């Protein structure tokens, strides 16, 4: 398991807390801002807030005179501060594109703006309709009285209920899988007014790297990619920079070796697992999961899919993976505790149930004449192929910087070497290991001393 850099995380939390205090102090000004933008005629009132990983939203009502609204701000610290505008713009463009090209239930955006256009200069914002519903993750999780407890999929949810939910999600995912672009990156309308890939991909993974590990932001991509292999080689470079820069990443010499091997092996595995190298590429949302979906618990109708901030045109093979979130949490939760067999026992039945729903969606779509006649093999078959070949795990490692080492050793290491993987590496990499071990040990020592010093200062305050 890879741990966060607690110092980087604390710095991010402190930045966010200071901003949240400023936001709460400006509650009246935010309400007035929303009221003016939506012509609420002074009826605007604060109804509450919603806090997510990367955003904080105020729910504003209008005394029944018009539907209530949500103004959502990107949180500094938890989103790298220099990227807040980029993140918000990417999400607005993605939602506009999806509303134009799919039937997915999405929030209606009234307006959006950057920091200089926001109330009290609070930061980039989106003003949208408020959508009623319960988070799908809440509906599917095992009930608990502990609000801090991890989400556990409720085994008592019956298959009929799941089929109703999966049928809807399968249809949405099938629609998204048909959206294609010639490059890898963020989309917007170009100078001629056509939708195109215009910026680098800003992903959940890159945001985690910078805000949670101390990764240097200037080492990340600055432009779109032409091929999937270029993208994966960029990821491989990021993983090695990460190994060199996160001070508390490795706990001892064996851990340094383990992580160095997995990261170099990831690069070596690119030719084996990279498919459809030159595209076309497909829209993919890093953060599409039940906690970002709303459901009417009585009718079981999905009322909205939310949070498309980390959505880009990406390597096609990402779309060909079965959903990683079918157990509500990712496979890393099980891999971190060496419980791969338990994960497979729980995940595979849910995956097969979802794929049957996807097959039903494909049949319904084909009967309606939707989709291309050349759409073979179908998405459900491609997902099974991704799972059966292990490409699912390669893709998951590419998207999760903090879990890639566990993913490699549990799912991608082929066991052909007799020396814990060292024989799979060349002499140059082995020499790199000799150089890296003392560097990482010195980094960890300095990190722990700084952490202890900060803790002592906090205790004395």
Tab-separated table of C-alpha atoms in Angstrom:
chain	number	residue	atom	x	y	z
A	1	UNK	CA	0.000	0.000	0.000
A	2	UNK	CA	1.165	3.514	-0.812
A	3	UNK	CA	0.547	6.082	1.901
A	4	UNK	CA	-0.181	9.733	1.378
A	5	UNK	CA	2.507	12.251	2.180
A	6	UNK	CA	0.954	13.436	5.456
A	7	UNK	CA	2.761	16.779	5.258
A	8	UNK	CA	1.516	17.494	1.733
A	9	UNK	CA	-1.951	16.328	2.758
A	10	UNK	CA	-1.926	18.551	5.872
A	11	UNK	CA	-0.842	21.550	3.804
A	12	UNK	CA	-3.693	20.872	1.376
A	13	UNK	CA	-6.192	20.490	4.226
A	14	UNK	CA	-5.029	23.745	5.837
A	15	UNK	CA	-5.419	25.606	2.563
A	16	UNK	CA	-8.884	24.150	2.105
A	17	UNK	CA	-10.014	24.914	5.673
A	18	UNK	CA	-8.977	28.559	5.374
A	19	UNK	CA	-10.943	28.835	2.143
A	20	UNK	CA	-14.017	27.105	3.648
A	21	UNK	CA	-14.055	29.654	6.481
A	22	UNK	CA	-13.983	32.430	3.903
A	23	UNK	CA	-16.823	30.786	1.985
A	24	UNK	CA	-19.002	30.386	5.086
A	25	UNK	CA	-18.354	33.988	6.094
A	26	UNK	CA	-19.594	35.052	2.664
A	27	UNK	CA	-22.794	33.010	2.789
A	28	UNK	CA	-25.062	36.050	2.425
A	29	UNK	CA	-23.093	37.369	-0.536
A	30	UNK	CA	-23.208	33.969	-2.248
A	31	UNK	CA	-26.988	33.768	-1.797
A	32	UNK	CA	-27.373	37.297	-3.206
A	33	UNK	CA	-25.134	36.383	-6.146
A	34	UNK	CA	-27.217	33.312	-7.006
A	35	UNK	CA	-30.460	35.233	-6.526
A	36	UNK	CA	-29.286	37.925	-8.940
A	37	UNK	CA	-28.061	35.431	-11.558
A	38	UNK	CA	-31.358	33.503	-11.500
A	39	UNK	CA	-33.652	36.520	-11.098
A	40	UNK	CA	-34.882	35.273	-7.732
A	41	UNK	CA	-36.216	38.749	-6.869
A	42	UNK	CA	-34.757	38.646	-3.387
A	43	UNK	CA	-36.330	35.325	-2.428
A	44	UNK	CA	-33.014	33.461	-2.332
A	45	UNK	CA	-32.249	31.626	0.910
A	46	UNK	CA	-29.485	29.310	2.084
A	47	UNK	CA	-30.773	25.746	2.542
A	48	UNK	CA	-27.577	23.880	3.354
A	49	UNK	CA	-24.330	22.662	1.878
A	50	UNK	CA	-22.904	19.544	0.251
A	51	UNK	CA	-19.257	18.598	0.673
A	52	UNK	CA	-17.423	16.373	-1.789
A	53	UNK	CA	-13.810	15.387	-2.234
A	54	UNK	CA	-13.048	18.258	-4.598
A	55	UNK	CA	-16.012	20.631	-4.340
A	56	UNK	CA	-18.236	22.395	-1.837
A	57	UNK	CA	-21.752	23.409	-2.826
A	58	UNK	CA	-24.440	25.679	-1.376
A	59	UNK	CA	-28.074	24.722	-1.875
A	60	UNK	CA	-30.111	27.872	-2.537
A	61	UNK	CA	-33.902	27.938	-2.444
A	62	UNK	CA	-36.387	30.577	-3.596
A	63	UNK	CA	-39.402	30.019	-1.350
A	64	UNK	CA	-41.118	27.887	-3.965
A	65	UNK	CA	-41.086	30.665	-6.572
A	66	UNK	CA	-38.702	28.719	-8.780
A	67	UNK	CA	-36.719	25.458	-8.528
A	68	UNK	CA	-33.830	25.535	-6.089
A	69	UNK	CA	-30.253	25.712	-7.319
A	70	UNK	CA	-26.772	24.581	-6.414
A	71	UNK	CA	-23.673	26.733	-6.679
A	72	UNK	CA	-20.566	24.596	-6.590
A	73	UNK	CA	-17.030	25.802	-5.969
A	74	UNK	CA	-13.829	23.868	-6.591
A	75	UNK	CA	-12.011	23.486	-3.261
A	76	UNK	CA	-8.407	24.740	-3.229
A	77	UNK	CA	-5.911	22.358	-1.700
A	78	UNK	CA	-7.936	19.254	-2.531
A	79	UNK	CA	-7.792	20.372	-6.132
A	80	UNK	CA	-4.377	21.762	-7.022
A	81	UNK	CA	-4.980	25.496	-6.784
A	82	UNK	CA	-3.512	26.278	-10.189
A	83	UNK	CA	-5.927	23.805	-11.798
A	84	UNK	CA	-9.249	24.912	-10.322
A	85	UNK	CA	-10.236	26.928	-13.391
A	86	UNK	CA	-9.090	24.152	-15.730
A	87	UNK	CA	-11.061	21.553	-13.780
A	88	UNK	CA	-14.268	23.590	-13.769
A	89	UNK	CA	-14.010	24.474	-17.463
A	90	UNK	CA	-13.393	20.813	-18.365
A	91	UNK	CA	-16.482	19.706	-16.469
A	92	UNK	CA	-18.730	22.367	-17.996
A	93	UNK	CA	-17.602	21.414	-21.497
A	94	UNK	CA	-18.045	17.706	-20.792
A	95	UNK	CA	-21.595	18.127	-19.470
A	96	UNK	CA	-22.527	20.318	-22.442
A	97	UNK	CA	-21.162	17.697	-24.844
A	98	UNK	CA	-22.920	14.814	-23.086
A	99	UNK	CA	-26.224	16.685	-22.985
A	100	UNK	CA	-25.916	17.187	-26.734
A	101	UNK	CA	-24.940	13.620	-27.613
A	102	UNK	CA	-26.581	11.319	-25.020
A	103	UNK	CA	-29.771	10.835	-23.012
A	104	UNK	CA	-27.886	10.599	-19.699
A	105	UNK	CA	-29.644	12.543	-16.893
A	106	UNK	CA	-27.345	15.479	-16.171
A	107	UNK	CA	-27.701	18.753	-14.270
A	108	UNK	CA	-28.733	21.827	-16.217
A	109	UNK	CA	-26.002	24.454	-15.916
A	110	UNK	CA	-27.295	28.033	-15.765
A	111	UNK	CA	-23.886	29.665	-15.821
A	112	UNK	CA	-20.313	29.241	-14.689
A	113	UNK	CA	-17.328	31.479	-14.192
A	114	UNK	CA	-13.771	31.927	-13.008
A	115	UNK	CA	-12.482	33.447	-9.789
A	116	UNK	CA	-12.770	37.047	-10.948
A	117	UNK	CA	-16.440	36.474	-11.820
A	118	UNK	CA	-17.340	34.727	-8.559
A	119	UNK	CA	-18.866	36.226	-5.406
A	120	UNK	CA	-16.148	37.572	-3.098
A	121	UNK	CA	-13.521	36.128	-5.464
A	122	UNK	CA	-14.144	32.685	-3.959
A	123	UNK	CA	-13.020	30.795	-7.012
A	124	UNK	CA	-14.269	29.064	-10.154
A	125	UNK	CA	-17.923	28.044	-9.832
A	126	UNK	CA	-20.797	26.277	-11.547
A	127	UNK	CA	-24.415	27.345	-10.969
A	128	UNK	CA	-26.807	24.507	-11.769
A	129	UNK	CA	-30.262	23.189	-10.955
A	130	UNK	CA	-30.560	21.208	-7.733
A	131	UNK	CA	-31.521	17.593	-8.454
A	132	UNK	CA	-33.411	15.503	-5.921
A	133	UNK	CA	-32.179	12.034	-5.173
A	134	UNK	CA	-30.215	9.768	-2.875
A	135	UNK	CA	-26.634	8.888	-3.638
A	136	UNK	CA	-26.615	5.477	-5.301
A	137	UNK	CA	-23.728	4.435	-3.051
A	138	UNK	CA	-25.889	5.160	0.010
A	139	UNK	CA	-28.724	3.089	-1.430
A	140	UNK	CA	-26.433	0.138	-2.234
A	141	UNK	CA	-24.273	0.122	0.887
A	142	UNK	CA	-24.775	-2.055	3.918
A	143	UNK	CA	-26.562	0.044	6.570
A	144	UNK	CA	-24.411	1.208	9.460
A	145	UNK	CA	-24.757	3.638	12.339
A	146	UNK	CA	-21.100	4.635	12.003
A	147	UNK	CA	-20.933	7.601	9.637
A	148	UNK	CA	-17.175	7.115	9.295
A	149	UNK	CA	-17.421	3.434	8.352
A	150	UNK	CA	-16.186	2.312	4.938
A	151	UNK	CA	-18.815	1.568	2.329
A	152	UNK	CA	-19.605	-2.134	2.088
A	153	UNK	CA	-21.891	-3.419	-0.653
A	154	UNK	CA	-25.142	-4.644	0.897
A	155	UNK	CA	-25.400	-8.390	0.221
A	156	UNK	CA	-29.142	-8.208	0.860
A	157	UNK	CA	-29.799	-6.122	-2.268
A	158	UNK	CA	-31.775	-8.490	-4.477
A	159	UNK	CA	-30.828	-9.223	-8.085
A	160	UNK	CA	-34.092	-7.800	-9.444
A	161	UNK	CA	-33.345	-4.410	-7.885
A	162	UNK	CA	-29.762	-4.490	-9.138
A	163	UNK	CA	-30.932	-5.372	-12.640
A	164	UNK	CA	-33.163	-2.287	-12.747
A	165	UNK	CA	-30.201	-0.127	-11.732
A	166	UNK	CA	-27.648	-1.886	-13.934
A	167	UNK	CA	-29.926	-1.695	-16.989
A	168	UNK	CA	-29.927	2.090	-16.736
A	169	UNK	CA	-26.192	2.414	-16.091
A	170	UNK	CA	-25.349	-0.042	-18.863
A	171	UNK	CA	-27.313	2.094	-21.309
A	172	UNK	CA	-25.468	5.243	-20.211
A	173	UNK	CA	-22.056	3.576	-20.416
A	174	UNK	CA	-22.910	2.180	-23.855
A	175	UNK	CA	-23.816	5.661	-25.066
A	176	UNK	CA	-20.578	7.124	-23.712
A	177	UNK	CA	-18.563	4.326	-25.351
A	178	UNK	CA	-19.673	5.557	-28.782
A	179	UNK	CA	-18.242	9.067	-28.356
A	180	UNK	CA	-14.955	9.288	-30.245
A	181	UNK	CA	-12.114	11.786	-30.720
A	182	UNK	CA	-8.803	11.792	-32.640
A	183	UNK	CA	-6.621	12.800	-29.648
A	184	UNK	CA	-6.256	12.089	-25.928
A	185	UNK	CA	-7.086	15.075	-23.735
A	186	UNK	CA	-9.772	17.466	-22.511
A	187	UNK	CA	-12.532	18.566	-24.871
A	188	UNK	CA	-14.069	21.937	-25.672
A	189	UNK	CA	-15.301	23.781	-28.741
A	190	UNK	CA	-12.487	24.948	-31.000
A	191	UNK	CA	-12.260	28.264	-32.848
A	192	UNK	CA	-14.658	27.042	-35.536
A	193	UNK	CA	-17.270	25.997	-32.963
A	194	UNK	CA	-16.752	22.246	-33.345
A	195	UNK	CA	-16.124	19.873	-30.454
A	196	UNK	CA	-12.487	18.823	-30.301
A	197	UNK	CA	-9.693	17.774	-27.981
A	198	UNK	CA	-8.063	21.083	-27.166
A	199	UNK	CA	-6.133	20.612	-23.896
A	200	UNK	CA	-4.051	18.090	-21.977
A	201	UNK	CA	-5.885	15.407	-19.994
A	202	UNK	CA	-6.459	16.499	-16.402
A	203	UNK	CA	-7.198	13.299	-14.501
A	204	UNK	CA	-8.100	12.139	-11.010
A	205	UNK	CA	-4.705	10.425	-10.923
A	206	UNK	CA	-2.648	13.541	-11.691
A	207	UNK	CA	-4.572	15.546	-9.106
A	208	UNK	CA	-3.863	12.847	-6.484
A	209	UNK	CA	-0.183	12.862	-7.376
A	210	UNK	CA	0.234	16.580	-6.810
A	211	UNK	CA	-2.047	17.142	-3.824
A	212	UNK	CA	-1.339	13.928	-1.883
A	213	UNK	CA	2.261	12.975	-2.639
A	214	UNK	CA	4.165	16.207	-3.225
A	215	UNK	CA	4.696	15.405	-6.915
A	216	UNK	CA	6.113	18.399	-8.847
A	217	UNK	CA	3.240	19.792	-10.919
A	218	UNK	CA	5.597	21.105	-13.599
A	219	UNK	CA	6.532	17.502	-14.457
A	220	UNK	CA	3.038	16.675	-15.742
A	221	UNK	CA	1.864	16.726	-19.384
A	222	UNK	CA	0.994	20.080	-20.927
A	223	UNK	CA	-0.603	18.993	-24.232
A	224	UNK	CA	-2.873	16.292	-25.696
A	225	UNK	CA	-1.482	12.907	-26.780
A	226	UNK	CA	-1.579	11.442	-30.266
A	227	UNK	CA	-1.401	7.759	-29.308
A	228	UNK	CA	-2.272	5.499	-26.391
A	229	UNK	CA	1.318	4.289	-26.154
A	230	UNK	CA	2.521	7.895	-25.791
A	231	UNK	CA	0.029	8.331	-22.966
A	232	UNK	CA	1.117	5.140	-21.197
A	233	UNK	CA	4.797	6.006	-21.543
A	234	UNK	CA	3.997	9.370	-19.973
A	235	UNK	CA	2.319	7.534	-17.090
A	236	UNK	CA	5.380	5.295	-16.747
A	237	UNK	CA	7.617	8.377	-16.463
A	238	UNK	CA	5.257	9.860	-13.861
A	239	UNK	CA	5.463	6.689	-11.797
A	240	UNK	CA	9.269	6.861	-11.716
A	241	UNK	CA	9.260	10.581	-10.856
A	242	UNK	CA	6.772	9.754	-8.107
A	243	UNK	CA	9.092	7.086	-6.727
A	244	UNK	CA	11.930	9.591	-6.633
A	245	UNK	CA	9.975	12.510	-5.168
A	246	UNK	CA	7.542	11.217	-2.517
A	247	UNK	CA	9.769	11.129	0.534
A	248	UNK	CA	7.800	8.585	2.557
A	249	UNK	CA	6.963	6.285	-0.339
A	250	UNK	CA	9.256	3.395	0.648
A	251	UNK	CA	9.789	2.139	4.188
A	252	UNK	CA	12.945	0.039	3.679
A	253	UNK	CA	15.339	-1.346	1.068
A	254	UNK	CA	13.032	-4.229	0.123
A	255	UNK	CA	10.170	-1.778	-0.421
A	256	UNK	CA	12.325	0.412	-2.675
A	257	UNK	CA	13.195	-2.647	-4.746
A	258	UNK	CA	9.582	-3.783	-4.915
A	259	UNK	CA	8.374	-0.394	-6.126
A	260	UNK	CA	11.192	0.149	-8.605
A	261	UNK	CA	10.568	-3.236	-10.187
A	262	UNK	CA	6.819	-2.709	-10.506
A	263	UNK	CA	7.260	0.701	-12.127
A	264	UNK	CA	9.830	-0.432	-14.652
A	265	UNK	CA	7.788	-3.537	-15.386
A	266	UNK	CA	4.732	-1.370	-16.037
A	267	UNK	CA	6.711	0.341	-18.801
A	268	UNK	CA	7.799	-3.028	-20.207
A	269	UNK	CA	4.185	-4.230	-20.283
A	270	UNK	CA	2.932	-1.360	-22.461
A	271	UNK	CA	3.403	-3.247	-25.780
A	272	UNK	CA	1.593	-6.278	-24.337
A	273	UNK	CA	-1.485	-4.455	-23.091
A	274	UNK	CA	-1.798	-1.338	-25.276
A	275	UNK	CA	-4.483	-1.705	-27.953
A	276	UNK	CA	-6.036	0.649	-30.534
A	277	UNK	CA	-2.884	2.732	-30.281
A	278	UNK	CA	-3.817	5.383	-32.828
A	279	UNK	CA	-7.452	5.668	-31.822
A	280	UNK	CA	-10.062	6.842	-32.302
A	281	UNK	CA	-10.138	7.560	-28.568
A	282	UNK	CA	-13.181	7.572	-26.335
A	283	UNK	CA	-14.642	9.697	-23.571
A	284	UNK	CA	-13.864	8.321	-20.121
A	285	UNK	CA	-14.658	9.626	-16.634
A	286	UNK	CA	-12.132	8.687	-13.941
A	287	UNK	CA	-14.632	9.388	-11.183
A	288	UNK	CA	-17.796	7.754	-12.554
A	289	UNK	CA	-19.040	5.706	-9.580
A	290	UNK	CA	-22.164	5.260	-7.397
A	291	UNK	CA	-21.222	8.043	-4.965
A	292	UNK	CA	-21.545	10.448	-7.912
A	293	UNK	CA	-24.941	9.141	-9.038
A	294	UNK	CA	-28.395	10.003	-7.673
A	295	UNK	CA	-31.375	7.632	-7.516
A	296	UNK	CA	-35.062	7.924	-6.672
A	297	UNK	CA	-35.246	5.089	-4.147
A	298	UNK	CA	-38.971	4.508	-4.735
A	299	UNK	CA	-38.965	4.208	-8.505
A	300	UNK	CA	-35.289	3.079	-8.772
A	301	UNK	CA	-34.861	5.684	-11.505
A	302	UNK	CA	-31.392	7.208	-11.811
A	303	UNK	CA	-32.015	10.947	-11.563
A	304	UNK	CA	-28.529	12.269	-12.293
A	305	UNK	CA	-24.911	11.449	-12.982
A	306	UNK	CA	-22.640	14.054	-11.414
A	307	UNK	CA	-19.011	15.171	-11.184
A	308	UNK	CA	-17.476	14.967	-14.648
A	309	UNK	CA	-14.481	17.136	-13.727
A	310	UNK	CA	-11.905	14.440	-14.531
A	311	UNK	CA	-13.403	13.409	-17.862
A	312	UNK	CA	-11.322	13.323	-21.020
A	313	UNK	CA	-10.922	11.635	-24.338
A	314	UNK	CA	-8.742	8.721	-23.205
A	315	UNK	CA	-7.201	5.463	-24.476
A	316	UNK	CA	-10.064	3.406	-25.846
A	317	UNK	CA	-9.158	0.430	-23.673
A	318	UNK	CA	-10.263	2.289	-20.526
A	319	UNK	CA	-13.833	2.252	-21.832
A	320	UNK	CA	-13.479	-1.481	-22.541
A	321	UNK	CA	-12.930	-2.290	-18.847
A	322	UNK	CA	-15.804	-3.640	-16.758
A	323	UNK	CA	-16.682	-1.013	-14.119
A	324	UNK	CA	-14.211	-1.044	-11.234
A	325	UNK	CA	-16.832	0.321	-8.809
A	326	UNK	CA	-19.333	-2.550	-8.759
A	327	UNK	CA	-18.498	-3.259	-5.102
A	328	UNK	CA	-18.686	0.508	-4.330
A	329	UNK	CA	-14.959	0.589	-3.543
A	330	UNK	CA	-12.045	-0.155	-5.829
A	331	UNK	CA	-10.091	-3.439	-5.875
A	332	UNK	CA	-7.166	-1.705	-4.157
A	333	UNK	CA	-9.067	-1.990	-0.844
A	334	UNK	CA	-8.706	-5.761	-1.034
A	335	UNK	CA	-5.241	-5.816	-2.618
A	336	UNK	CA	-3.817	-3.627	0.144
A	337	UNK	CA	-4.689	-6.400	2.606
A	338	UNK	CA	-3.583	-9.283	0.342
A	339	UNK	CA	-7.208	-10.368	-0.144
A	340	UNK	CA	-7.276	-10.854	-3.911
A	341	UNK	CA	-9.248	-14.119	-3.655
A	342	UNK	CA	-11.925	-12.390	-1.590
A	343	UNK	CA	-12.162	-9.560	-4.102
A	344	UNK	CA	-12.596	-11.974	-6.999
A	345	UNK	CA	-15.223	-13.960	-5.124
A	346	UNK	CA	-17.259	-10.809	-4.529
A	347	UNK	CA	-16.561	-8.934	-7.766
A	348	UNK	CA	-16.970	-11.542	-10.498
A	349	UNK	CA	-20.684	-12.270	-9.827
A	350	UNK	CA	-21.451	-8.515	-9.860
A	351	UNK	CA	-19.406	-8.092	-13.038
A	352	UNK	CA	-21.298	-10.912	-14.778
A	353	UNK	CA	-24.607	-9.413	-13.711
A	354	UNK	CA	-23.589	-6.013	-15.073
A	355	UNK	CA	-22.374	-7.537	-18.348
A	356	UNK	CA	-25.721	-9.287	-18.800
A	357	UNK	CA	-27.370	-5.887	-18.364
A	358	UNK	CA	-24.984	-4.447	-20.933
A	359	UNK	CA	-25.904	-7.233	-23.357
A	360	UNK	CA	-29.558	-6.331	-22.920
A	361	UNK	CA	-28.740	-2.682	-23.608
A	362	UNK	CA	-26.816	-3.684	-26.731
A	363	UNK	CA	-29.706	-5.788	-28.027
A	364	UNK	CA	-32.172	-2.970	-27.385
A	365	UNK	CA	-29.862	-0.485	-29.100
A	366	UNK	CA	-29.365	-2.752	-32.127
A	367	UNK	CA	-33.127	-3.290	-32.464
A	368	UNK	CA	-33.604	0.472	-32.494
A	369	UNK	CA	-30.946	0.870	-35.181
A	370	UNK	CA	-28.633	2.852	-32.898
A	371	UNK	CA	-24.893	2.491	-33.248
A	372	UNK	CA	-22.694	1.534	-36.130
A	373	UNK	CA	-23.088	-1.804	-37.999
A	374	UNK	CA	-19.309	-2.133	-37.642
A	375	UNK	CA	-19.639	-2.086	-33.856
A	376	UNK	CA	-18.107	-5.535	-33.453
A	377	UNK	CA	-17.194	-7.033	-31.157
A	378	UNK	CA	-19.726	-5.472	-28.833
A	379	UNK	CA	-18.757	-3.569	-25.701
A	380	UNK	CA	-19.794	-6.464	-23.442
A	381	UNK	CA	-17.431	-8.793	-25.309
A	382	UNK	CA	-14.638	-6.257	-25.128
A	383	UNK	CA	-15.141	-5.959	-21.365
A	384	UNK	CA	-14.911	-9.718	-20.959
A	385	UNK	CA	-11.737	-9.715	-23.047
A	386	UNK	CA	-10.223	-6.966	-20.889
A	387	UNK	CA	-10.941	-9.004	-17.767
A	388	UNK	CA	-9.773	-12.345	-19.183
A	389	UNK	CA	-6.498	-10.986	-20.591
A	390	UNK	CA	-5.586	-9.002	-17.469
A	391	UNK	CA	-5.719	-5.700	-19.347
A	392	UNK	CA	-8.232	-4.537	-16.705
A	393	UNK	CA	-5.413	-4.608	-14.142
A	394	UNK	CA	-2.898	-2.850	-16.387
A	395	UNK	CA	-5.422	-0.069	-16.981
A	396	UNK	CA	-6.227	0.172	-13.275
A	397	UNK	CA	-2.518	0.500	-12.474
A	398	UNK	CA	-2.254	3.257	-15.090
A	399	UNK	CA	-5.088	5.218	-13.457
A	400	UNK	CA	-4.181	4.809	-9.769
A	401	UNK	CA	-0.783	6.166	-8.796
A	402	UNK	CA	-1.132	5.210	-5.129
A	403	UNK	CA	-2.066	1.591	-5.817
A	404	UNK	CA	-0.052	0.588	-8.862
A	405	UNK	CA	2.607	-1.347	-6.925
A	406	UNK	CA	0.016	-3.573	-5.231
A	407	UNK	CA	-1.819	-4.017	-8.530
A	408	UNK	CA	1.372	-5.082	-10.271
A	409	UNK	CA	2.440	-7.644	-7.674
A	410	UNK	CA	-1.034	-9.128	-7.196
A	411	UNK	CA	-2.299	-9.140	-10.773
A	412	UNK	CA	0.389	-8.352	-13.375
A	413	UNK	CA	3.588	-10.023	-12.167
A	414	UNK	CA	3.900	-13.224	-14.167
A	415	UNK	CA	6.122	-15.047	-11.697
A	416	UNK	CA	8.621	-16.067	-14.340
A	417	UNK	CA	11.598	-14.821	-12.333
A	418	UNK	CA	13.081	-16.586	-9.319
A	419	UNK	CA	14.485	-13.483	-7.631
A	420	UNK	CA	11.443	-11.320	-6.924
A	421	UNK	CA	11.502	-9.776	-10.390
A	422	UNK	CA	15.093	-8.486	-10.540
A	423	UNK	CA	15.964	-10.804	-13.427
A	424	UNK	CA	13.276	-9.110	-15.530
A	425	UNK	CA	15.216	-5.830	-15.391
A	426	UNK	CA	18.371	-4.804	-17.211
A	427	UNK	CA	21.689	-3.850	-15.646
A	428	UNK	CA	20.965	-0.127	-15.910
A	429	UNK	CA	17.860	-0.476	-13.765
A	430	UNK	CA	19.703	-2.608	-11.226
A	431	UNK	CA	22.324	0.108	-10.983
A	432	UNK	CA	19.507	2.596	-10.473
A	433	UNK	CA	18.347	0.499	-7.530
A	434	UNK	CA	21.753	0.762	-5.853
A	435	UNK	CA	21.636	4.543	-6.241
A	436	UNK	CA	18.026	4.894	-5.168
A	437	UNK	CA	18.020	2.905	-1.923
A	438	UNK	CA	20.195	5.291	0.143
A	439	UNK	CA	18.425	8.303	-1.384
A	440	UNK	CA	14.994	7.007	-0.350
A	441	UNK	CA	16.187	6.114	3.136
A	442	UNK	CA	17.629	9.601	3.619
A	443	UNK	CA	14.428	11.150	2.272
A	444	UNK	CA	12.321	9.127	4.672
A	445	UNK	CA	14.511	10.100	7.622
A	446	UNK	CA	14.181	13.809	6.756
A	447	UNK	CA	10.431	13.378	6.235
A	448	UNK	CA	9.895	11.698	9.607
A	449	UNK	CA	11.957	14.366	11.373
A	450	UNK	CA	9.851	17.102	9.772
A	451	UNK	CA	6.646	15.249	10.626
A	452	UNK	CA	7.718	14.855	14.256
A	453	UNK	CA	8.664	18.539	14.438
A	454	UNK	CA	5.274	19.617	13.064
A	455	UNK	CA	3.471	17.356	15.502
A	456	UNK	CA	5.462	18.776	18.416
A	457	UNK	CA	4.608	22.334	17.315
A	458	UNK	CA	0.917	21.491	17.105
A	459	UNK	CA	0.975	19.930	20.569
A	460	UNK	CA	2.583	23.023	22.060
A	461	UNK	CA	0.048	25.446	20.580
